[in-house]
Coordinates of C-alpha atoms in Angstrom, one line a residue:
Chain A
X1366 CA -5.9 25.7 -22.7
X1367 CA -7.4 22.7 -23.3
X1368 CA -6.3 18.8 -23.6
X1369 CA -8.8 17.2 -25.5
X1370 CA -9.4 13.4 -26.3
X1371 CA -11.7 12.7 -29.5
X1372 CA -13.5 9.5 -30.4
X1373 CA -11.2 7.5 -28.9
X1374 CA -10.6 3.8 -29.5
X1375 CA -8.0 1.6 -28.3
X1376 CA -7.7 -2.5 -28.3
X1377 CA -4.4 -4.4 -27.1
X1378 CA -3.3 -6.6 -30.4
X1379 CA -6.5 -8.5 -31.2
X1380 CA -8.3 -8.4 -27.8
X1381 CA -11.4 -6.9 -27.4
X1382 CA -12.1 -2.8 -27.5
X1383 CA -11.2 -1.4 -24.3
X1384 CA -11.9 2.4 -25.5
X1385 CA -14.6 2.9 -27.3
X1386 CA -15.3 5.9 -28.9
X1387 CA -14.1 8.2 -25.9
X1388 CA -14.5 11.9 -25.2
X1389 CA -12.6 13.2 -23.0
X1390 CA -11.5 16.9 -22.1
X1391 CA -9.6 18.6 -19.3
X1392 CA -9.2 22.7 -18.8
X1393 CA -6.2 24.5 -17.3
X1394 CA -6.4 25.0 -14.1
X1395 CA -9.1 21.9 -13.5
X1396 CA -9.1 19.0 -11.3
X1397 CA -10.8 16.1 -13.0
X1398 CA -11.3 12.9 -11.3
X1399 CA -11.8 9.4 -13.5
X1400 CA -13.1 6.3 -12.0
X1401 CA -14.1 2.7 -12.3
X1402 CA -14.2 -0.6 -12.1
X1403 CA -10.9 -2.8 -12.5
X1404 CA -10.1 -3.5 -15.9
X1405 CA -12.5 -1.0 -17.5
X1406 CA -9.6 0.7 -19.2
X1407 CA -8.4 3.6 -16.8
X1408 CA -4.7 3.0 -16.6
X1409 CA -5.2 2.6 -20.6
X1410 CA -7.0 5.8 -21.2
X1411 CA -3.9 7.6 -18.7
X1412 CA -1.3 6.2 -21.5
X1413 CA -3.1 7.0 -24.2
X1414 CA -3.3 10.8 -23.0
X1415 CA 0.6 11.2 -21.9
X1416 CA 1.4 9.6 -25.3
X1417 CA 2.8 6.3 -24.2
X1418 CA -0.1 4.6 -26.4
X1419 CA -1.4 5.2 -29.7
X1420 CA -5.0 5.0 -30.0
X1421 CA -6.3 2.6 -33.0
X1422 CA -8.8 5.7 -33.6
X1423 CA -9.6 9.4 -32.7
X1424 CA -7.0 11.6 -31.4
X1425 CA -5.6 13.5 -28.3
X1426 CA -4.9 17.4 -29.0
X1427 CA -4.0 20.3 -27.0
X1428 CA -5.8 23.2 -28.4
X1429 CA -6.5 21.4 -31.4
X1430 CA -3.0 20.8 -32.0
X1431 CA -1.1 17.3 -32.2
X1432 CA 1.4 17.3 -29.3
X1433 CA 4.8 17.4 -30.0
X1434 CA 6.6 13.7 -30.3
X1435 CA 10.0 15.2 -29.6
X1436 CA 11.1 17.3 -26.8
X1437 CA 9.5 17.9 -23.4
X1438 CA 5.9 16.2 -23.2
X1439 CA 3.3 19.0 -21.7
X1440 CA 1.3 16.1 -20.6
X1441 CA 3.2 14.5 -17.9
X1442 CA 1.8 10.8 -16.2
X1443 CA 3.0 9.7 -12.6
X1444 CA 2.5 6.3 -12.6
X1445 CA 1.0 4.1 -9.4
X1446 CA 4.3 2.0 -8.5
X1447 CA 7.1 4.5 -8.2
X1448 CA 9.8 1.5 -8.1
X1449 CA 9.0 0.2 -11.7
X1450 CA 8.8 3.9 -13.2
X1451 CA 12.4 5.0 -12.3
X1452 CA 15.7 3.2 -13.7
X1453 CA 17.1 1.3 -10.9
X1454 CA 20.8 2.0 -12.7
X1455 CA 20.1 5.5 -12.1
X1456 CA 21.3 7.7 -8.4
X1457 CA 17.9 9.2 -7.7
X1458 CA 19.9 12.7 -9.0
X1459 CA 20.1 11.5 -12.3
X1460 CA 16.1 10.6 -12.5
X1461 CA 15.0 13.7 -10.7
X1462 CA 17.4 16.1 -12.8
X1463 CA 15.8 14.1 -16.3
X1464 CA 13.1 16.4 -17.2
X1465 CA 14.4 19.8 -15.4
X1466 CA 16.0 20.4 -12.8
X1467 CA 13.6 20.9 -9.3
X1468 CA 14.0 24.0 -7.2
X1469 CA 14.9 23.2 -3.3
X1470 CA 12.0 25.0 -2.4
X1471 CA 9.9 22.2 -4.4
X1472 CA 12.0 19.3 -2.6
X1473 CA 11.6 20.8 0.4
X1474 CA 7.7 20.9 0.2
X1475 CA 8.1 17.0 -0.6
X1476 CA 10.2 16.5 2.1
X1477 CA 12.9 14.9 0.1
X1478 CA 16.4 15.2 1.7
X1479 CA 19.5 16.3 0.2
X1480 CA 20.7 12.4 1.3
X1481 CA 18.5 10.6 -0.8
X1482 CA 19.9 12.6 -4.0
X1483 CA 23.2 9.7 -4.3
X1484 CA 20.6 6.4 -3.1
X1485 CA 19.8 4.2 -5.3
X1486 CA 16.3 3.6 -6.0
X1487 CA 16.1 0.0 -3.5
X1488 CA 17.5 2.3 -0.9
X1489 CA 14.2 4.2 -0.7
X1490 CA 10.7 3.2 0.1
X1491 CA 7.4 3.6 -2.3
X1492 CA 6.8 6.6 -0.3
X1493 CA 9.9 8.3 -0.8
X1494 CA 10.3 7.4 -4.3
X1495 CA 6.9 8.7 -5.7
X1496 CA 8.2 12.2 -3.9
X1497 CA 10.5 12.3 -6.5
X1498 CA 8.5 10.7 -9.8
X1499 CA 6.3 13.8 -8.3
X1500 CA 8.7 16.4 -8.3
X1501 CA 10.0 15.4 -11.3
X1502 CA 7.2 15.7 -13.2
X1503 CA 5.8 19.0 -11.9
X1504 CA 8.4 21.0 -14.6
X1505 CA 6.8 24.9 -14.8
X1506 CA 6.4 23.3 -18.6
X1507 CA 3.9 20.7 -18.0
X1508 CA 0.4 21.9 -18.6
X1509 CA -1.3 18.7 -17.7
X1510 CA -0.9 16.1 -15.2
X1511 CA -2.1 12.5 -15.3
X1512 CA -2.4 11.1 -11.7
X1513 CA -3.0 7.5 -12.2
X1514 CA -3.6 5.8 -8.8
X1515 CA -0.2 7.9 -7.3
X1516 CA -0.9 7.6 -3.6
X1517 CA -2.6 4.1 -3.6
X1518 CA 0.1 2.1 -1.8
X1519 CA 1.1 5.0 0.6
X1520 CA -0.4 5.6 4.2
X1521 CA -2.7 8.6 4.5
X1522 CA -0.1 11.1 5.5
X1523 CA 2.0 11.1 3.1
X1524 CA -0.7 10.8 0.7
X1525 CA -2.1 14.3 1.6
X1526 CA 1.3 16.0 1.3
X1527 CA 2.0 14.6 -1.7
X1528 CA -1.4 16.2 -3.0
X1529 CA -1.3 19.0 -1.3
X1530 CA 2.0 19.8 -3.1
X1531 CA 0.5 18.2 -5.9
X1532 CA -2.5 21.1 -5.8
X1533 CA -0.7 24.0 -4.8
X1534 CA 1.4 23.5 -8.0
X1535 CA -1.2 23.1 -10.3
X1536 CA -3.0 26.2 -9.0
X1537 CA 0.6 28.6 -9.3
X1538 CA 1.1 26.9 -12.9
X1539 CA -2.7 26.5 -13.9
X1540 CA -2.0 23.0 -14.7
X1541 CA -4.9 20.8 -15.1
X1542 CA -5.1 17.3 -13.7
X1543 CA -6.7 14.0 -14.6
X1544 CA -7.5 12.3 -10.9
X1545 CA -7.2 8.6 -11.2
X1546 CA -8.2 6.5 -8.2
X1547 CA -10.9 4.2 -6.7
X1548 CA -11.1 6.3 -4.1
X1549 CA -14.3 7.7 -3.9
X1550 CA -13.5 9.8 -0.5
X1551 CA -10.1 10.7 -2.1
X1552 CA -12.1 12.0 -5.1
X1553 CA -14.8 14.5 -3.7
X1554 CA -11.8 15.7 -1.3
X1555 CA -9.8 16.7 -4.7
X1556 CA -11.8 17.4 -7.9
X1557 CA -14.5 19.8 -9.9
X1558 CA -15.9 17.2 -11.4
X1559 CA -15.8 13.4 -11.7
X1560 CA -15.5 11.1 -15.4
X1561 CA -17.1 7.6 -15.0
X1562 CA -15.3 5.2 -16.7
X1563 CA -17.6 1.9 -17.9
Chain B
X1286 CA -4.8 -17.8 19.7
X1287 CA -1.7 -15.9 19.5
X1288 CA 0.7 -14.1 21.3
X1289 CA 3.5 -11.7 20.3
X1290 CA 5.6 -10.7 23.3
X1291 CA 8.6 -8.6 22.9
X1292 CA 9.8 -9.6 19.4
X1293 CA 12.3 -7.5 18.1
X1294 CA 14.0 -8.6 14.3
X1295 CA 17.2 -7.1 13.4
X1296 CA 19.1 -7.9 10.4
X1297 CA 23.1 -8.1 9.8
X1298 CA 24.4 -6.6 7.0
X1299 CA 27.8 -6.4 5.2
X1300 CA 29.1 -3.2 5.7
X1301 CA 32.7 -2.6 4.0
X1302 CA 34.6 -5.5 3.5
X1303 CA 34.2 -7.9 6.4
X1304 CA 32.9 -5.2 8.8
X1305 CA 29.3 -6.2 9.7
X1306 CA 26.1 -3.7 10.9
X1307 CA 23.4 -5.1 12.8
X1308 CA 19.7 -2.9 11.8
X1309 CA 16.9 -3.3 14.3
X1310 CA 13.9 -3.0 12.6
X1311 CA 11.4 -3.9 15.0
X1312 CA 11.6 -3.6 18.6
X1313 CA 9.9 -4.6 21.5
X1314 CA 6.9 -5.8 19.6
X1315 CA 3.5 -6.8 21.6
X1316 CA 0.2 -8.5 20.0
X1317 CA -2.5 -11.0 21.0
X1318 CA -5.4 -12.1 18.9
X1319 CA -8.3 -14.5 19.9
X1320 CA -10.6 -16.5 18.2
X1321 CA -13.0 -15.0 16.2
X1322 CA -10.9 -11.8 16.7
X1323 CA -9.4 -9.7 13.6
X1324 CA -6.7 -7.3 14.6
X1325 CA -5.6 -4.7 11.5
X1326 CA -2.1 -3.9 11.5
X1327 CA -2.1 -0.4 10.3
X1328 CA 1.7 1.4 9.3
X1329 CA 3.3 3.2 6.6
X1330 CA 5.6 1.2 3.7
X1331 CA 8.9 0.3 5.8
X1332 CA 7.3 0.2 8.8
X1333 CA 8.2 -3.4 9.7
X1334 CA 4.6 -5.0 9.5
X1335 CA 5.5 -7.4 6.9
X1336 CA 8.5 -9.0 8.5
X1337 CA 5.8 -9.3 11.5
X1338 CA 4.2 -11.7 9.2
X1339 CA 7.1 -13.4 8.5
X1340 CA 8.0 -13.8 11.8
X1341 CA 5.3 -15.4 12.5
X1342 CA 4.7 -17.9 9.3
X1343 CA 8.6 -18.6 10.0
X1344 CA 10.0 -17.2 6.7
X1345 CA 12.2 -15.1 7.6
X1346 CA 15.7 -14.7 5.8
X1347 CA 18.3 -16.2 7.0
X1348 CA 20.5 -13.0 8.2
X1349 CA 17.6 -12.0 10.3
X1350 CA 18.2 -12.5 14.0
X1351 CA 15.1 -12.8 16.1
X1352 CA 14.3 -12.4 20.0
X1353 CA 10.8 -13.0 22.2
X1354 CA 8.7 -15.6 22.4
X1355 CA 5.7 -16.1 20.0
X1356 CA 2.6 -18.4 21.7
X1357 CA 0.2 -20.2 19.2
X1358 CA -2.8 -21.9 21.0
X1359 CA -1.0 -21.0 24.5
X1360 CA 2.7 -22.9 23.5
X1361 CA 5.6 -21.5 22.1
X1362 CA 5.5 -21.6 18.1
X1363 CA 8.9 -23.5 17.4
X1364 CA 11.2 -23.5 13.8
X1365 CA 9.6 -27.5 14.2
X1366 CA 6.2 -26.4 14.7
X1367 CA 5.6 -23.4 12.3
X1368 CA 6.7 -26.1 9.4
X1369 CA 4.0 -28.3 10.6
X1370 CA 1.2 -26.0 11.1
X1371 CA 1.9 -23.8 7.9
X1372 CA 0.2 -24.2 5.0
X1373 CA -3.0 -25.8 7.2
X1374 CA -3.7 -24.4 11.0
X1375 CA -1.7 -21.2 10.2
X1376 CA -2.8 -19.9 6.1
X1377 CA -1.1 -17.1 4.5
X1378 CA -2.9 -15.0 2.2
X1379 CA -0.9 -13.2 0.0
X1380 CA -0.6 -9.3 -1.3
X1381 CA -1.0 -10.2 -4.7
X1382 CA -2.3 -12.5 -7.3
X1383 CA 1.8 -13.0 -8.7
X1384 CA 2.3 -15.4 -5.7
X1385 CA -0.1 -18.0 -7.5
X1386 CA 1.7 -20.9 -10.1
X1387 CA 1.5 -19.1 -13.6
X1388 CA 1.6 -22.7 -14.7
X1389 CA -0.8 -24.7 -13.0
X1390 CA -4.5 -24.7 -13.2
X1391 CA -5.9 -23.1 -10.2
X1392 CA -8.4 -26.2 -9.5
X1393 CA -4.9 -28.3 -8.7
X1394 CA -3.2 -25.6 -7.0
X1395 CA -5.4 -25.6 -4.7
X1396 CA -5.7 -29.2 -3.9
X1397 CA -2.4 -29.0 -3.0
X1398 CA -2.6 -27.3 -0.1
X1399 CA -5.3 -30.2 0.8
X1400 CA -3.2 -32.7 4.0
X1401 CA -5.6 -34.9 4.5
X1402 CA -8.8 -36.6 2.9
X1403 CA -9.9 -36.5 -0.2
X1404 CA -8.7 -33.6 -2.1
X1405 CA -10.7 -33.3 -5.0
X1406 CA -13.9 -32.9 -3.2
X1407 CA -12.5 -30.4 -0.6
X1408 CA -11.4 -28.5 -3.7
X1409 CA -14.7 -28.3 -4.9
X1410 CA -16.6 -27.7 -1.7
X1411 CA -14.7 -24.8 -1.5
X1412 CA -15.0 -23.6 -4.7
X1413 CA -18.2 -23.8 -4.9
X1414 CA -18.5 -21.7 -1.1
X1415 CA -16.3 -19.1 -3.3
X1416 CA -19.0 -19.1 -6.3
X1417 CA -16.1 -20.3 -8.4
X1418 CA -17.8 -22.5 -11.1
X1419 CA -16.7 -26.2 -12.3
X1420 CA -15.0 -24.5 -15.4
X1421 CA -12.9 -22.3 -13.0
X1422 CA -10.9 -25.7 -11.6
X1423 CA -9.0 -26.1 -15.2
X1424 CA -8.2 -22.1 -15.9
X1425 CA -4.8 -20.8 -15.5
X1426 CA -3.9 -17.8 -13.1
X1427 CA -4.0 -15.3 -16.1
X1428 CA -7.5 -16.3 -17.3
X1429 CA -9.3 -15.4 -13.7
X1430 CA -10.6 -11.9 -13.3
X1431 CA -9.0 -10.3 -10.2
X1432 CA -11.6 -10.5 -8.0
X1433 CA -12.0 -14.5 -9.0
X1434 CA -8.3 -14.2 -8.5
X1435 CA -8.3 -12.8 -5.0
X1436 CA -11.4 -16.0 -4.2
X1437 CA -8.9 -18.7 -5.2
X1438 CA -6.2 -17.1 -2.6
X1439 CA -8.9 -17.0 0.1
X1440 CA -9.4 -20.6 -1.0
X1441 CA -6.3 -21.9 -1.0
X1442 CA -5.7 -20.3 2.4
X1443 CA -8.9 -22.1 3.8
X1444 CA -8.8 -25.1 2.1
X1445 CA -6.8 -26.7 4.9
X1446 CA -9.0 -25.6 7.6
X1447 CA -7.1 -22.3 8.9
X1448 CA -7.1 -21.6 12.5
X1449 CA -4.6 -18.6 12.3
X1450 CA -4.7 -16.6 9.1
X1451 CA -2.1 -13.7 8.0
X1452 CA -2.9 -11.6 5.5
X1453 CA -0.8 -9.4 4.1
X1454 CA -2.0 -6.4 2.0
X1455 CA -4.6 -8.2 0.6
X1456 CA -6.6 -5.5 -0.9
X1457 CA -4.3 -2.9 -2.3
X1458 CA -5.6 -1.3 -5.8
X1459 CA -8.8 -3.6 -6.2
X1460 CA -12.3 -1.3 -7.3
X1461 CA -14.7 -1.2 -4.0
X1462 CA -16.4 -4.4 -5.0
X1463 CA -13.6 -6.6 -5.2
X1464 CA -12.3 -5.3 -1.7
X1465 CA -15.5 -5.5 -0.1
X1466 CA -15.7 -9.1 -0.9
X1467 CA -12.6 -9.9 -0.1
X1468 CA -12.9 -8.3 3.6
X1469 CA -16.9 -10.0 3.8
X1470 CA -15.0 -13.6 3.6
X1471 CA -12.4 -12.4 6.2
X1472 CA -14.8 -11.2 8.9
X1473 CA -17.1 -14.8 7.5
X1474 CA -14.2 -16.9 8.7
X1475 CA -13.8 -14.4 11.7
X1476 CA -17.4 -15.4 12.9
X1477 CA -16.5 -19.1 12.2
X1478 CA -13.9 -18.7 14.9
X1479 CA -10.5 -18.4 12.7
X1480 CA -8.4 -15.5 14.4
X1481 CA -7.1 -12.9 11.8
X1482 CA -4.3 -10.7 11.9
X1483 CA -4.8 -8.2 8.4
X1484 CA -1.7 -6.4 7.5
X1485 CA -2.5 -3.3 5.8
X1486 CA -1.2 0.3 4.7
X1487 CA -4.3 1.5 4.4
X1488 CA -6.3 2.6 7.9
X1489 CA -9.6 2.4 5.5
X1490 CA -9.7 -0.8 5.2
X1491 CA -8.5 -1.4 8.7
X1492 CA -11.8 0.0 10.2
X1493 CA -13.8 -1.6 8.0
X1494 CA -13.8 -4.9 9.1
X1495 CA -11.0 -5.1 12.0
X1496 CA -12.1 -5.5 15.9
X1497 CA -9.1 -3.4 17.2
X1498 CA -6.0 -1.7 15.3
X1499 CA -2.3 -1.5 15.8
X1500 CA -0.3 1.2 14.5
X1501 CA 2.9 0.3 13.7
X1502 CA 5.5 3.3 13.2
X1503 CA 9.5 2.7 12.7
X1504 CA 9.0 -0.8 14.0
X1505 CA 7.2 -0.5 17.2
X1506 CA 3.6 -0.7 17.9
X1507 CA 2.6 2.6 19.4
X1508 CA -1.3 2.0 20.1
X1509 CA -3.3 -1.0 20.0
X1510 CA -7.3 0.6 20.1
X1511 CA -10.6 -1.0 19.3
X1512 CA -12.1 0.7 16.1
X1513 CA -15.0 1.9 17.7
X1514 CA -12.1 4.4 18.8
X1515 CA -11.7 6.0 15.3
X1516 CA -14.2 8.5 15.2
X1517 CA -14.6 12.2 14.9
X1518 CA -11.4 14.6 15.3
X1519 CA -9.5 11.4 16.7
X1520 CA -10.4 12.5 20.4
X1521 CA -10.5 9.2 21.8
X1522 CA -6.8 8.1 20.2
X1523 CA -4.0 8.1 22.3
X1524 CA -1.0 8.4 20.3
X1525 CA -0.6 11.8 18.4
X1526 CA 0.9 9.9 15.3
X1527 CA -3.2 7.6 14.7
X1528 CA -4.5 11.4 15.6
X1529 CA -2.5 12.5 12.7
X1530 CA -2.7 9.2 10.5
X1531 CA -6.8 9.6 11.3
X1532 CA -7.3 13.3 10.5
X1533 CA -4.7 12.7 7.4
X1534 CA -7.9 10.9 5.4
X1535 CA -9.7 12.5 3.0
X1536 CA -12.7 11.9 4.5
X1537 CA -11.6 14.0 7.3
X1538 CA -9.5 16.8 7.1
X1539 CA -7.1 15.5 4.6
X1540 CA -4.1 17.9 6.9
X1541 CA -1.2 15.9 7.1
X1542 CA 1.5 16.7 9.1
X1543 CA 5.3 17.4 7.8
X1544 CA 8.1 15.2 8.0
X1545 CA 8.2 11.3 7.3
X1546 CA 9.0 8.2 9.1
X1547 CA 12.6 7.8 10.0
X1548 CA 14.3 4.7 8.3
X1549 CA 15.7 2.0 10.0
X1550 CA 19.1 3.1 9.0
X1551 CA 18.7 6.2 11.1
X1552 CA 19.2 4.6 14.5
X1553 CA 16.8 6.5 16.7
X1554 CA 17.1 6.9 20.5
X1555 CA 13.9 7.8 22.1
X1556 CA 10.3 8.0 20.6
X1557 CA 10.6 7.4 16.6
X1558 CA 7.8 9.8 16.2
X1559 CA 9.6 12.6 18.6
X1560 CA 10.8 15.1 15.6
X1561 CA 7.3 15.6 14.2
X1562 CA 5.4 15.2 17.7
X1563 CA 3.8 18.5 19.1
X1564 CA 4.2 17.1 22.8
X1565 CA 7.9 16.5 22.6
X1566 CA 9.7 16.6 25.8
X1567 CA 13.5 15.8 27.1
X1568 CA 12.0 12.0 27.8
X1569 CA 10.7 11.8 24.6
X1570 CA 14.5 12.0 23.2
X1571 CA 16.4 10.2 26.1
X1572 CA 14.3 7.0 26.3
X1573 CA 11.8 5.3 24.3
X1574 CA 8.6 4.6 26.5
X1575 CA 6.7 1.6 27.6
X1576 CA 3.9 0.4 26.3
X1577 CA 1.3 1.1 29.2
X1578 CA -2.3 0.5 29.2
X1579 CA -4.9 3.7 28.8
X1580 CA -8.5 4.1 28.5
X1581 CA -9.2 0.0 27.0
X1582 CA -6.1 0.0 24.5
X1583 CA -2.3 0.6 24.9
X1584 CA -0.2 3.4 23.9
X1585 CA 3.4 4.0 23.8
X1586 CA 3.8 7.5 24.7
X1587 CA 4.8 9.8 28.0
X1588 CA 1.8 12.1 27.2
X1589 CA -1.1 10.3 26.3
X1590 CA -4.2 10.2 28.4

């Protein structure tokens, strides 16, 4: 399988083109990092893929295929700050059960304790809370996984469990996943290969 | 320059109804910085380093009960004292760009934190030490770039003559550029004689720029080690959690180890790190240790040589 971006282009209202005729693609089973300077239109390029945006032009297929509007989204994004990506109305049970429902063996590997299933989401730390925006979005039906910055405000360790869960999935599922981060050591631990953003 | 000596913060809290909790979240708490000195303070989200800096900048909320003694320029920093010298001797620099006025132009902003003399030209003087042009004075917050952004914080925090500066995660999420500036003008006003305490998640940054580090896990500073220190497999750490937090990187051998900080709400007895440490002993669990000096730093831990 493969997730493919064509000719992309993408402006915010009348601003200025942030995406400019973008290719873009990403195998099963791959680890792709995408890097940058601030502003050049990473985070952008990450909605655009998972569907939260609609580019002005091109298109993003899997397969040649449009993906599917309704239903479960194959192309799952985790986004940098856990606390603004969950609903703070929400016991973490209700977010983590959203998509599917996680096998203990998969909260277990992310450390997440049977406790923190009734918290609320200000009873939990960054940390712990991108455990769960993590496990939730590692469903056996996504096929690809957009990482944009997800272990930027965490301390080291708990930034390589969270990928090394984070691998060890996508290698059982042969997910493939877009790497974003300006990281540079972070990126020649994880990826094949390496995008450029300008 | 300053002194931290046993501060511990601890917090009252309703629990049901009337009945009230008291949360330590950081105990026993020992620092010193010098001129010309930056000290990193290096721990994971909830780890208490924050409050540290609000401790000290006298900003704490007002259910927060606090005990020590903090020392600035050798006498104790008072309530009375920390209102006079913040904002000029003792500058904040803050983790991100949201704590600037959406609503003034940055030019004025910042000659507001001017006390004395004439404002206008101190602005400028500064400005212009920042490479922020004459057309940066009348933009608004939103118009600056984030790395001009990040200058006009530095600014602002300098623009008073700063003898003391905190600052708190100043570089989290910015490209390599942007940080590397920002940490060049920290270790510039280092070598001018300011004394900097950087508060930081991430131990990268830390060693980049920082004299010595200080690990803060669960609220307690378990080693205090010049940087020099962090090098190879860890060997010369003391504490098995900076081992761990060192070889964690993925520069290194990106291996973490399992298990997480405890939170605060978990009152812990004992070493904080003692579920996840290799060396654990009965001691570890009865009683948590001192803070003892070992090889040019200081480690809290019964087995660290």
């Amino acid at each position: 399988m493969q997730l493919e971006a064509r000719n992309l282009s993408f402006r915010y209202g009348k601003g200025p083109l942030i995406i400019n005729n973008l290719n873009l693609e990403l195998k099963s089973g791959e680890i792709l990092g995408l890097s940058g300077p601030s502003g050049c239109g990473k985070t952008t390029l990450a909605k655009i893929l998972s569907g939260y945006e609609l580019p002005q032009g091109g298109s993003v297929k899997i397969d040649g295929k449009s993906i599917p509007s309704k239903g479960f989204n194959p192309v799952q994004l985790i986004f940098q700050h856990p606390e603004k990506a969950v609903n703070p109305r929400w016991q973490m049970k209700k977010t983590l059960n959203e998509g599917w429902s996680p096998d203990n063996e998969l909260l277990d590997s992310l450390g997440i304790e049977k406790a923190w299933l009734k918290r609320w989401p200000n009873e939990l730390s960054g940390g712990e809370l991108q455990r769960f925006c993590v496990a939730k979005a590692l469903s056996p039906k996504t096929r690809f996984l957009i990482a944009d910055e997800i272990t930027t405000m965490l301390d080291a360790i708990t930034q390589a469990q969270i990928w090394n869960v984070v691998l060890n999935k996508a290698r059982e599922n042969n997910i493939g996943v877009l790497v974003v981060s300006h990281d540079q050591h972070l990126i020649n631990r994880l990826c094949d290969r390496v995008f450029i953003g300008k | 320059m300053l002194e931290v000596n046993n501060l511990s913060i601890s917090f009252i809290q309703y629990e049901k109804g009337l009945k009230q909790k008291t949360i330590q979240v950081i105990s026993d708490l020992n620092i010193k910085i010098s001129k010309g000195e930056i000290l990193a303070i290096v721990g994971s989200s909830g780890s208490g380093k924050s409050l540290l800096a609000h401790a000290i900048l006298g900003i704490l909320p007002k259910n927060a009960l606090m005990s020590g003694t903090i020392l600035y320029d050798g006498r104790e920093l008072t309530t009375k004292r920390q209102k006079k010298l913040r904002g000029n001797e003792i500058a904040f620099i803050p983790q991100s760009v949201n704590f600037l006025d959406p609503l003034m132009k940055v030019g004025s902003q910042v000659r507001s934190s001017v006390s004395a003399g004439e404002k206008k030209e101190k602005q400028r003087k500064i400005f212009d030490r920042y490479s922020l042009d004459s057309r940066t004075d009348s933009l608004f917050p939103f118009q600056l770039s984030g790395g001009m952004a990040r200058r006009v914080l530095v600014a602002s925090a300098v623009v008073g003559g700063a003898k003391l500066i905190v600052a708190d995660e100043p570089t989290p999420g910015l490209h390599p550029e942007v940080v590397n500036e920002t940490l060049g003008h920290l270790r510039e006003l280092a070598n001018q004689g300011c004394a900097i305490l950087l508060i930081t998640h991430d131990i990268g940054t830390a060693l980049n720029v920082a004299d010595s580090i200080a690990v803060f896990y669960s609220g307690i500073t378990i080693e205090i080690s010049p940087v020099s220190d962090f090098s190879g497999k860890g060997e010369s750490l003391r504490h098995p959690y900076t081992k761990a937090l060192w070889n964690a990187l993925p520069q290194n051998d990106f291996n973490p180890i399992d298990g997480f900080q405890p939170s605060h709400i978990e009152q812990h007895s004992g070493c904080p790190f003692n579920s996840r440490c290799t060396f654990k002993s009965s001691e570890c669990v009865s009683k948590l240790p001192l803070i003892r000096d070992v090889r040019f730093g200081k480690v809290r831990c019964y087995h660290a040589t």
